[in-house]
Coordinates of C-alpha atoms and ligand atoms in Angstrom, one line a residue:
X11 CA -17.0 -36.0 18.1
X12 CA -20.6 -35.2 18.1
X13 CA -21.7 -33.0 21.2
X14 CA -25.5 -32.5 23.3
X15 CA -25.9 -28.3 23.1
X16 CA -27.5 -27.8 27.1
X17 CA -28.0 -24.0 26.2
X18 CA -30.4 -22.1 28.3
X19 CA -31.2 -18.5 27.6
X20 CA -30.6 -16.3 29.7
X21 CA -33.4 -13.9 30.3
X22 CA -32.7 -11.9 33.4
X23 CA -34.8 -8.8 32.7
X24 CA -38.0 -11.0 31.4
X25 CA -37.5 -9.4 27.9
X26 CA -39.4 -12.4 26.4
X27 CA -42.7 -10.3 27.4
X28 CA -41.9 -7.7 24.7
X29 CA -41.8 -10.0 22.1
X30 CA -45.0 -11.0 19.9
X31 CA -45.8 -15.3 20.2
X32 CA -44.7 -15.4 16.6
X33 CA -40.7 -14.0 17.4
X34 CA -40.7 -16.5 19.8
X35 CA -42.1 -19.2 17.6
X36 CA -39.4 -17.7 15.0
X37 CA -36.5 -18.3 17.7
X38 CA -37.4 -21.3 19.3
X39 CA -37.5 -22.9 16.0
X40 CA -34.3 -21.8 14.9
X41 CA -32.6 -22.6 18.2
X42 CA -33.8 -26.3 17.3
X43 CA -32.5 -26.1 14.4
X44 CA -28.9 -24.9 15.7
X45 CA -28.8 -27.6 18.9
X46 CA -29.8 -30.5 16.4
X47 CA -27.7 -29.5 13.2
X48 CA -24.9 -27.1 14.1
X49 CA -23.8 -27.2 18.0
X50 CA -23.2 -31.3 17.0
X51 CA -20.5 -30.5 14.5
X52 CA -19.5 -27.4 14.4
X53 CA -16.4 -28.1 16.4
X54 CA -15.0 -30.5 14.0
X55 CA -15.9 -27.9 11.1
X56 CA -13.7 -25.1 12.6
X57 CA -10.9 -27.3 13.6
X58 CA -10.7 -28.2 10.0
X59 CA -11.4 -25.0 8.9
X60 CA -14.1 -25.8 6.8
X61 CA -17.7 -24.5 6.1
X62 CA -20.5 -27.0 6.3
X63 CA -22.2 -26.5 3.1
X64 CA -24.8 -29.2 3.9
X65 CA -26.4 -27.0 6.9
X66 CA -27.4 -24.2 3.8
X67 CA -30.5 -26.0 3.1
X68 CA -31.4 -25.8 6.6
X69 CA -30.6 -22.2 6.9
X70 CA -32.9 -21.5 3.9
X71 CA -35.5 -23.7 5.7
X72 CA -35.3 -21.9 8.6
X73 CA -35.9 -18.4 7.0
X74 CA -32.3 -17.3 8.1
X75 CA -31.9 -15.6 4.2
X76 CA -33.8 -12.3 3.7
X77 CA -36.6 -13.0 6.7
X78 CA -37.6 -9.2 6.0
X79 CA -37.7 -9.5 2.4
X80 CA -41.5 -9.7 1.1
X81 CA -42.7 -12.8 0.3
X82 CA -43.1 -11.9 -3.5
X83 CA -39.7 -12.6 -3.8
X84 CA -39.5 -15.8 -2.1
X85 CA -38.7 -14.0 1.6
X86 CA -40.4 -14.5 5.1
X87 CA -41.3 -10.4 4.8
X88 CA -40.7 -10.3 8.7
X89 CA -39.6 -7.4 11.0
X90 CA -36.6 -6.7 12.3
X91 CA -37.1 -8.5 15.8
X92 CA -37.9 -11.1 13.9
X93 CA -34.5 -10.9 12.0
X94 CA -32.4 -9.8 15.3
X95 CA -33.6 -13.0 16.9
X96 CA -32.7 -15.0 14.2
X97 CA -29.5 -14.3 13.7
X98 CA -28.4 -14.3 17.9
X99 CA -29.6 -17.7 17.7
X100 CA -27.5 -18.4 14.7
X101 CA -24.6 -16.9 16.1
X102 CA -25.3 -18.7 19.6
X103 CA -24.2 -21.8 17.9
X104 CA -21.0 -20.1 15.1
X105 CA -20.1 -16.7 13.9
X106 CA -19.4 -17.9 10.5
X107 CA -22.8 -19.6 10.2
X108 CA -24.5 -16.3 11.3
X109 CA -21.8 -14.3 8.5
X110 CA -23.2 -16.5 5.5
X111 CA -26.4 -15.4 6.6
X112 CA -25.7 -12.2 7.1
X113 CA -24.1 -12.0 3.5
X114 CA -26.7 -13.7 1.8
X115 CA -29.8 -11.8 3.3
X116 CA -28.3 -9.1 4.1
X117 CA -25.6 -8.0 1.6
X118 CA -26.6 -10.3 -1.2
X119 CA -30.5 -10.2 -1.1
X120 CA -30.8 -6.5 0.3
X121 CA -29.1 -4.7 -3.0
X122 CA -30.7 -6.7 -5.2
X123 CA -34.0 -5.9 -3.5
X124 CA -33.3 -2.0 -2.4
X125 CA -31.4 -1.1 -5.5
X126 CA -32.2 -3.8 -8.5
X127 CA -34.4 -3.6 -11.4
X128 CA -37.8 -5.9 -11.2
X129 CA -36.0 -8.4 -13.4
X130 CA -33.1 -8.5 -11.6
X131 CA -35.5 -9.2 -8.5
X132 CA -37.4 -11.8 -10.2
X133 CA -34.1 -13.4 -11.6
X134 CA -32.0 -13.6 -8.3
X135 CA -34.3 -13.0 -5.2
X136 CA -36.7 -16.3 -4.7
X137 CA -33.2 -19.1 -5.6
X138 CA -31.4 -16.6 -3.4
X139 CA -34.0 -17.3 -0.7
X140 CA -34.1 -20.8 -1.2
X141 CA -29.9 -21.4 -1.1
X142 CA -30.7 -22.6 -5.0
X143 CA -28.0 -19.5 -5.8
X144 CA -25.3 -18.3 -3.1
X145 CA -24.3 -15.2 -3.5
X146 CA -21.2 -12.9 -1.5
X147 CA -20.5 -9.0 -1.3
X148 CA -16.7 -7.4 -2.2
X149 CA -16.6 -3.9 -1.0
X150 CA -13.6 -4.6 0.6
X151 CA -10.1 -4.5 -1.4
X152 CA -6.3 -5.2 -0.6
X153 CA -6.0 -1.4 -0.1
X154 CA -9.0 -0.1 0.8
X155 CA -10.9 -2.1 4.0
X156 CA -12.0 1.2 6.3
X157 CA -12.0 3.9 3.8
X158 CA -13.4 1.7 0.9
X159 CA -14.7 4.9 -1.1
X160 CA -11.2 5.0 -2.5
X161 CA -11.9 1.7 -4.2
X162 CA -10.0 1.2 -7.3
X163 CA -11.9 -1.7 -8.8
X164 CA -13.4 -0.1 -11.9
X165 CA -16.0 -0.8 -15.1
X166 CA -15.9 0.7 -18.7
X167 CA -18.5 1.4 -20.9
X168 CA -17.6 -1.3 -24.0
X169 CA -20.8 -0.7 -26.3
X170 CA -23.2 -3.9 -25.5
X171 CA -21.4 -4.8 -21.9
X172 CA -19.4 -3.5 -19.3
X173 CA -15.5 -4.6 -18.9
X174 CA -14.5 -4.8 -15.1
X175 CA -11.1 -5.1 -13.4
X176 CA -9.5 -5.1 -10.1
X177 CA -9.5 -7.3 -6.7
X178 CA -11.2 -7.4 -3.6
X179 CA -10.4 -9.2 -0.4
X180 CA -11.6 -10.7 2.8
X181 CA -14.8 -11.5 1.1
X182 CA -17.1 -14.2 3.1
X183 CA -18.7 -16.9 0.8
X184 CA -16.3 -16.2 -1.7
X185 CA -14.7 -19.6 -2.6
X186 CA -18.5 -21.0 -3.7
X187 CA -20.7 -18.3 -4.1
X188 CA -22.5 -18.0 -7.5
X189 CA -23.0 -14.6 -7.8
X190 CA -21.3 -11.5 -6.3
X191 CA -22.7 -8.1 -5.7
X192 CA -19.3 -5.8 -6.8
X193 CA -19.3 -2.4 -6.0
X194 CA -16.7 -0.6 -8.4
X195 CA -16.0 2.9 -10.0
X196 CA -17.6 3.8 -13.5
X197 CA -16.0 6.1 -15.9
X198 CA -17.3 9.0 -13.5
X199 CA -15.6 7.6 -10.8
X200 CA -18.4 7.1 -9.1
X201 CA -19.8 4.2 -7.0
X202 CA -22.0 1.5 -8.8
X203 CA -23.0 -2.0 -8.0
X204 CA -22.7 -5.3 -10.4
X205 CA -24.0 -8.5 -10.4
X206 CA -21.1 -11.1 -11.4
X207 CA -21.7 -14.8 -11.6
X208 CA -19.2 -17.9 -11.2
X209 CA -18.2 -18.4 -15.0
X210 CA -18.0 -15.0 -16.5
X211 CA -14.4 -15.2 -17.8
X212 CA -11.6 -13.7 -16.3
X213 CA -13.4 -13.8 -13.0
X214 CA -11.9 -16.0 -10.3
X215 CA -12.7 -16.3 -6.6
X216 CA -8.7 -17.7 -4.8
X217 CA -9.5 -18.9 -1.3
X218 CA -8.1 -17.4 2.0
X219 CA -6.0 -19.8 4.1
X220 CA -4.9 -19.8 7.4
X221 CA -7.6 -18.0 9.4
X222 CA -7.2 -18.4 13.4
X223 CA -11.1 -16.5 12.8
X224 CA -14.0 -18.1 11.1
X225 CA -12.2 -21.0 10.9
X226 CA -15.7 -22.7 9.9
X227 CA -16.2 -19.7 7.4
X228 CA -15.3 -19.7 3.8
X229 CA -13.3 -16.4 2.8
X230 CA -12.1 -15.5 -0.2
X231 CA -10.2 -13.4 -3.0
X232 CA -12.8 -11.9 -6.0
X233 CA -10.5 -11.4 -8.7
X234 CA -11.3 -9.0 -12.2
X235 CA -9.4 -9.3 -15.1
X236 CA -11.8 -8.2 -18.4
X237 CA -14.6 -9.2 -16.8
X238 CA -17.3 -8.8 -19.3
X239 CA -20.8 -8.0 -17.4
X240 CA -23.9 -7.8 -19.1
X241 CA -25.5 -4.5 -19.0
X242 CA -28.6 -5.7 -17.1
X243 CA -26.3 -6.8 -14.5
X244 CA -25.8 -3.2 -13.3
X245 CA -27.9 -2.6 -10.3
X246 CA -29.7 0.5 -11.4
X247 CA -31.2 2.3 -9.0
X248 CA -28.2 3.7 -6.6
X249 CA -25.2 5.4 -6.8
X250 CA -22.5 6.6 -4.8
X251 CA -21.0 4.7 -1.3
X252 CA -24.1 5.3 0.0
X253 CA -25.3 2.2 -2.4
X254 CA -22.8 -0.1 0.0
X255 CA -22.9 1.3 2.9
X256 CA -26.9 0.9 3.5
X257 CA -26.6 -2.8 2.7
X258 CA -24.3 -2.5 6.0
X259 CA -27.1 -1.0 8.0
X260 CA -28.8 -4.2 7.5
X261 CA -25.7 -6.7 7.9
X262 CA -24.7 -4.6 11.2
X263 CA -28.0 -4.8 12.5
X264 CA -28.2 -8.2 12.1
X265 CA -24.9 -8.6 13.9
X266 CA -25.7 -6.3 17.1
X267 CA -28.2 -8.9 17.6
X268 CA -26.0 -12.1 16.7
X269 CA -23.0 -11.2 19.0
X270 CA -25.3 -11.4 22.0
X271 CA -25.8 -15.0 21.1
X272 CA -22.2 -15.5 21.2
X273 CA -21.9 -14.1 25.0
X274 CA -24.8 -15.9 25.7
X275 CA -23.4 -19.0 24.9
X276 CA -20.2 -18.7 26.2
X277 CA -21.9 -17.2 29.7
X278 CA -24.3 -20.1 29.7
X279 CA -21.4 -22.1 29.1
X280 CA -19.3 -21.0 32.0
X281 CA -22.4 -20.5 34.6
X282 CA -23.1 -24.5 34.1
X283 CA -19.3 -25.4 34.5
X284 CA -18.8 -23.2 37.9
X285 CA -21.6 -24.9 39.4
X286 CA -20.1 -28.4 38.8
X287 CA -16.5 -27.4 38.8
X288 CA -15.1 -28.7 42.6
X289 CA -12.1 -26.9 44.0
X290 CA -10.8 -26.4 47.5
X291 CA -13.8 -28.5 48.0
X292 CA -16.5 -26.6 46.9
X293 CA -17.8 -25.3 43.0
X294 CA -15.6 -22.7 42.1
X295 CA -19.2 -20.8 41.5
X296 CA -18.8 -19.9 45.5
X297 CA -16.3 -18.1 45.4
X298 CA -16.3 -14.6 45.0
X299 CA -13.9 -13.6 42.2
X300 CA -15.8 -16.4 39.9
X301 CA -19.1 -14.9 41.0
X302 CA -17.9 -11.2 39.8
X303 CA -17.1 -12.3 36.8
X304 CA -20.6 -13.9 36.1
X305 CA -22.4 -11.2 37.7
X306 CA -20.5 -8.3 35.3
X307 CA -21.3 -10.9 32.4
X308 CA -25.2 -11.0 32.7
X309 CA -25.0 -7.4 33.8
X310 CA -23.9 -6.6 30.6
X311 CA -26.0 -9.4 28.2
X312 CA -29.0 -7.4 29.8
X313 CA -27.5 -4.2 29.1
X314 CA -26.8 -5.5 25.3
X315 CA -30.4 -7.2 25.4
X316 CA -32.3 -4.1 25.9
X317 CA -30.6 -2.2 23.5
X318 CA -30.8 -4.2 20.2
X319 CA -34.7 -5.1 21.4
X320 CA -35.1 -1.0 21.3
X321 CA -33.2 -0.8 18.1
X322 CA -35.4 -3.8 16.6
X323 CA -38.4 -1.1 17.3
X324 CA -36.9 1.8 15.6
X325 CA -36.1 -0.1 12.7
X326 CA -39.1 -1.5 12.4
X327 CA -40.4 1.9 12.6
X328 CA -37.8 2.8 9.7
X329 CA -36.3 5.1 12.5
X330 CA -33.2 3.7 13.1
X331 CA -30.5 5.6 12.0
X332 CA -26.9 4.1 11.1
X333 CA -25.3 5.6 13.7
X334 CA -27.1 4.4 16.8
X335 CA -27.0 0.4 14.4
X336 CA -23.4 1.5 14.8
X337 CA -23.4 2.3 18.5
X338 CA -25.3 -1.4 18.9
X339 CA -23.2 -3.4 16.5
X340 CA -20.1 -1.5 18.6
X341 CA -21.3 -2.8 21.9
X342 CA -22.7 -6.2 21.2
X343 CA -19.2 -7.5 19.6
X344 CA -16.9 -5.7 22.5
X345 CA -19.5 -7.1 25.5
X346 CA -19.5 -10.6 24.0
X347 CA -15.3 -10.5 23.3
X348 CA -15.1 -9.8 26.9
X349 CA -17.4 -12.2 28.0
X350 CA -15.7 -14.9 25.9
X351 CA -12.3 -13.8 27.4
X352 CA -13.8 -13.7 30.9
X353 CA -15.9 -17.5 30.9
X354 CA -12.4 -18.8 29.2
X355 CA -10.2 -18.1 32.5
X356 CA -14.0 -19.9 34.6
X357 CA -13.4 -23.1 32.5
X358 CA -9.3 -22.7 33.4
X359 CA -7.6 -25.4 31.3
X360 CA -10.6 -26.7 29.7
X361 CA -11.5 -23.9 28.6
X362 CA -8.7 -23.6 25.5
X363 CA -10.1 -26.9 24.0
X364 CA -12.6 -27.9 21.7
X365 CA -15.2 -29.3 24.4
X366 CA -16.5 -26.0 24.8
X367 CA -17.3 -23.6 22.7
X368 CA -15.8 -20.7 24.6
X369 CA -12.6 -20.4 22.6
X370 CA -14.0 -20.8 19.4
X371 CA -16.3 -18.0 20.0
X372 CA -13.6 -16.2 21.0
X373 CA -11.5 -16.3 18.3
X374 CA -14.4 -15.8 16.3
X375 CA -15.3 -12.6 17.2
X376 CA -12.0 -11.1 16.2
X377 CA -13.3 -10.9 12.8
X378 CA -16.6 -9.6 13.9
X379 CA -15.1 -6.7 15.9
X380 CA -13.1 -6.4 12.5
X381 CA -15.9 -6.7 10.0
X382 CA -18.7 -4.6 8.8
X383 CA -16.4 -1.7 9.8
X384 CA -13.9 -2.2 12.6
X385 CA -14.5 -1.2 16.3
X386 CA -12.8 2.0 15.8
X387 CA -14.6 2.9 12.9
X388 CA -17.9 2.6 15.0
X389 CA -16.8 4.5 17.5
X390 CA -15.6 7.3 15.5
X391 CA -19.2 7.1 13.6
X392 CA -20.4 8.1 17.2
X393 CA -18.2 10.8 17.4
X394 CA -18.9 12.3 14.3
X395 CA -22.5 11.8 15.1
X396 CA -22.3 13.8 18.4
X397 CA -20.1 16.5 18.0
X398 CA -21.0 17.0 14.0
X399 CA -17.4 16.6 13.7
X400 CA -15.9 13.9 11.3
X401 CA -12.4 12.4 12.4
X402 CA -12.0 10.0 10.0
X403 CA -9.8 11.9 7.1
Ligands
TGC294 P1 -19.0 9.6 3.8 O1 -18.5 10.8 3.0 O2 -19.2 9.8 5.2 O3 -20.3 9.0 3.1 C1 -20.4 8.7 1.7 C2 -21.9 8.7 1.4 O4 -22.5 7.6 2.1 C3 -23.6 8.0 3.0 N1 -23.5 7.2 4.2 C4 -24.3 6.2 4.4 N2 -25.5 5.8 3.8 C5 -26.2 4.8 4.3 N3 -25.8 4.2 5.4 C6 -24.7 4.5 6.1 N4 -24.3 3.8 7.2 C7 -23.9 5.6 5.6 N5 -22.7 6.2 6.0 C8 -22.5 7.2 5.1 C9 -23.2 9.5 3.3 O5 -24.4 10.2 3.7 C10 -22.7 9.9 1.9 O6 -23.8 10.0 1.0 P2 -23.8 11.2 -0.1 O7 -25.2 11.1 -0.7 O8 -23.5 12.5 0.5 O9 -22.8 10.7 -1.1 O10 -18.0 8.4 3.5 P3 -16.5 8.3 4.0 O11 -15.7 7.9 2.8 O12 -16.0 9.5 4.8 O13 -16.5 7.0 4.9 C11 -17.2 6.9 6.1 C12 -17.1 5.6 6.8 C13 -15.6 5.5 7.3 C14 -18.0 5.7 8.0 C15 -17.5 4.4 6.0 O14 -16.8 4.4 4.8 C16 -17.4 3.1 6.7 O15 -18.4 2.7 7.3 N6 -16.2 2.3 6.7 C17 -16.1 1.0 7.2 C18 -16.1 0.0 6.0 C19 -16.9 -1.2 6.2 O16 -17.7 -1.3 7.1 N7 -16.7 -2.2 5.4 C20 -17.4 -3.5 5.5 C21 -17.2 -4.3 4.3 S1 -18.3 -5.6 4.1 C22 -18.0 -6.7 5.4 O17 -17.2 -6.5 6.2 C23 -18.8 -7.9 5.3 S2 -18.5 -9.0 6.6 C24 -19.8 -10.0 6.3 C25 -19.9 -11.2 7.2 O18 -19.2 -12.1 7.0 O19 -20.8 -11.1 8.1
FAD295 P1 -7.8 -1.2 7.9 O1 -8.9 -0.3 7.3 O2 -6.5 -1.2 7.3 O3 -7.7 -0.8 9.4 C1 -6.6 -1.2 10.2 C2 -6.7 -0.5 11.6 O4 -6.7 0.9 11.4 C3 -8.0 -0.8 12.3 O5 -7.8 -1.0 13.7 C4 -8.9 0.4 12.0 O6 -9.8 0.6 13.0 C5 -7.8 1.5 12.0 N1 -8.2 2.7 11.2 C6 -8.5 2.7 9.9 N2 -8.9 4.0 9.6 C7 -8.9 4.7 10.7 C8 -9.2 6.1 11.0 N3 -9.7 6.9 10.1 N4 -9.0 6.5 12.3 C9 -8.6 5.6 13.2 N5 -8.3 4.3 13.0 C10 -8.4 3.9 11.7 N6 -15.4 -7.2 3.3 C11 -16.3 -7.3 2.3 O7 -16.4 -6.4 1.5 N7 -17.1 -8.4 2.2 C12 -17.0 -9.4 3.0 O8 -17.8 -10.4 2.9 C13 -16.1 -9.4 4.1 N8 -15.9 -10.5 4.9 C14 -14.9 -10.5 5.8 C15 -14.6 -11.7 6.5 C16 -13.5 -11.7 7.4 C17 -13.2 -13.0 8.1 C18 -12.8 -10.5 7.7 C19 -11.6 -10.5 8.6 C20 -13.0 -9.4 7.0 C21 -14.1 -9.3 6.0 N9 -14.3 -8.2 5.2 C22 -15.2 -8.3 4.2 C23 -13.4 -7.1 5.3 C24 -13.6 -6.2 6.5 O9 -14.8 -5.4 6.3 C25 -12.4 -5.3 6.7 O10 -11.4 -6.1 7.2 C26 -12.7 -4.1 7.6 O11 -13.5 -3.2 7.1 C27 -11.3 -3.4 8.0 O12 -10.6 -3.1 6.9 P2 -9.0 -3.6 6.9 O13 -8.9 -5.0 7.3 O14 -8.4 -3.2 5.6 O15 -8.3 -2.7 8.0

């Protein structure tokens, strides 16, 4: 079934006056892009649970991997609002679309750029740009997800290469990326990141079934058994989790921005159907108890809105530190759950089905409260950050 996308921003604090005539060049071109080639099938995607590799062209096109990375290497070199704006407006139309884009510019492109050799820059960056190579990011493994610094995926020293064995899981882009950033423990147990590609034997990528999540999403096992990686595949210029974890200040950034897209898609969504919606004889938007909920909603879109545009300045100021992109990714994902749980009751029946895109959104952002460290994990980041007291271990 092929859908018209009616979205309408919502804009209740005139924000749009902050931003420069090129971010809203930048977003209005990329919200084209998403009514014409994502909001039409997207639907049919996620019921199937499957990704729609053809719209990857288009998100290259549109600058949706590495905006901020300099041209040189085949990015957009943007700024961050730039970047926030694009992925909201990805995100407005999937969550999985936005995480592919997240991975690739984010957790693929970033590491190679912050932490690679020039080669390694020259090699990967401009086809990573261009979608030419795909690329994913396993932190995560089947026993390490929020404390992944006790990773046990490890590399030896073998003369000419490395050898690499273990597993990660829960790995976005998985099942057909052609290269995967692998963070793993060297003889010194300590943190390093490797470049493996599709074809190196003894490397396998198994893909994850039955997702209720990111159903339109590819996710995936990366699997290590004698993995031989060349030497220059060894991203030399970071060790320790502090190597990961700073490609995670860029993917969570990204996604403080891109969950407000999904609340403001499913508010948008539920503001049209109350106005048409006739009960008792008059739209259900009259009454009171539908009202509150669409008042509370934009109430806290605006909230959301002015704090990733601040956080867009601090970055782009290098000022932003990972705990307030924690605070932002925190918010963003639990004001746009409860938005999505609040405009499902407004579309009552209708709105379990795959007319709307309430539900899907819904279900959607389980994984992005879950991913790029869980809800609680952000909030404890807070605490730490306030009191100087860590309450992790
Ligand atoms: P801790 O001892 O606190 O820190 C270890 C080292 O890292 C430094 N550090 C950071 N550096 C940069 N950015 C950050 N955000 C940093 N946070 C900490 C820290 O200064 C230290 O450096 P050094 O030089 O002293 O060694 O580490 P810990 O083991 O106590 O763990 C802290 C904790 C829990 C906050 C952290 O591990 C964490 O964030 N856990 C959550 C894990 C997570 O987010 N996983 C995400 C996997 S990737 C993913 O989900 C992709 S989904 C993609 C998609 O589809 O969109
Ligand atoms: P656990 O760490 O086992 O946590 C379980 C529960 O315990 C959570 O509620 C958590 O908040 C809580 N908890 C854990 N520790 C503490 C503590 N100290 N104090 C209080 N509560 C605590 N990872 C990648 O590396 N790359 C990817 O591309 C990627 N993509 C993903 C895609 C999807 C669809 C999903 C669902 C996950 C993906 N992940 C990826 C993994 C994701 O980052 C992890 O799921 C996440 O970090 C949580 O780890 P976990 O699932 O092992 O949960």
């Amino acid at each position: 079934m092929t859908k018209t996308d009616l979205f309408e921003s919502p804009d209740y604090y005139q924000l749009d006056e902050l931003l420069t005539d090129e971010n809203k060049l930048i977003r209005k071109s990329v919200r084209d892009w998403v009514k014409k080639e994502v909001s039409p099938i997207i639907e049919d995607y996620a019921q199937r649970a499957e990704f729609p590799k053809q719209l990857l062209k288009g998100l290259a096109e549109i600058g949706a991997f590495g905006p901020t990375i300099p041209t040189k290497y085949g990015g957009l070199g943007l700024d961050y609002m730039a970047y926030g704006l694009i992925m909201q407006e990805i995100e407005r139309g999937d969550s999985g679309i936005r995480s592919t884009a997240s991975v690739q510019g984010s957790l693929v492109m970033y590491p190679i750029y912050a932490y690679g050799s020039e080669d390694q820059k020259i090699k990967y960056l401009p086809k990573l740009a261009t979608g030419e190579l795909m690329g994913c990011f396993g932190l995560t493994e089947p026993d390490h997800g929020s404390d992944p610094g006790g990773m046990t995926t490890n590399f030896k020293d073998a003369g000419d290469h490395y050898v690499l064995n273990g597993a990660k899981m829960w790995i976005s882009n998985a099942p057909f990326a052609d290269i995967a950033i692998v963070w793993a423990k060297n003889e010194q147990g300590k943190i390093q990141g490797l470049i493996v590609e599709r074809g190196m034997k003894g490397f396998s990528t198994p893909e994850t079934h039955n997702k209720w999540s990111l159903r339109a999403s590819a996710t995936g096992e990366l699997v290590f058994d004698n993995v031989k990686v060349p030497k220059e595949n060894l991203l030399p210029n970071v060790t320790g989790l502090k190597g990961p974890l700073g490609c995670l200040n860029q993917a969570r950034y990204g996604i403080a921005w891109g969950a407000i897209g999904a609340a403001m898609d499913c508010y948008d969504t539920a503001l049209r159907y109350a106005k048409e919606r006739n009960q008792f004889g008059k739209p259900i938007a009259a009454f009171q108890l539908q009202q509150k909920k669409l008042a509370e909603m934009i109430t806290e879109i605006t909230k959301a809105q002015l704090l990733v545009w601040r956080l867009a300045t601090l970055k782009n100021e290098n000022k932003a530190t990972p705990a307030q992109i924690s605070m932002a990714k925190r918010n963003s994902v639990e004001t746009a759950i409860n938005i999505a749980r609040e405009a499902r009751q407004i579309l009552g029946g209708m709105g379990i089905t795959g007319e709307y895109p309430i539900m899907r959104h819904m279900m959607n952002l389980e994984s992005v409260i879950t991913y790029e460290g869980t809800h609680d994990i952000h909030l404890l980041i807070t605490g730490m950050d306030i009191t100087g007291e860590e309450a992790f271990k």
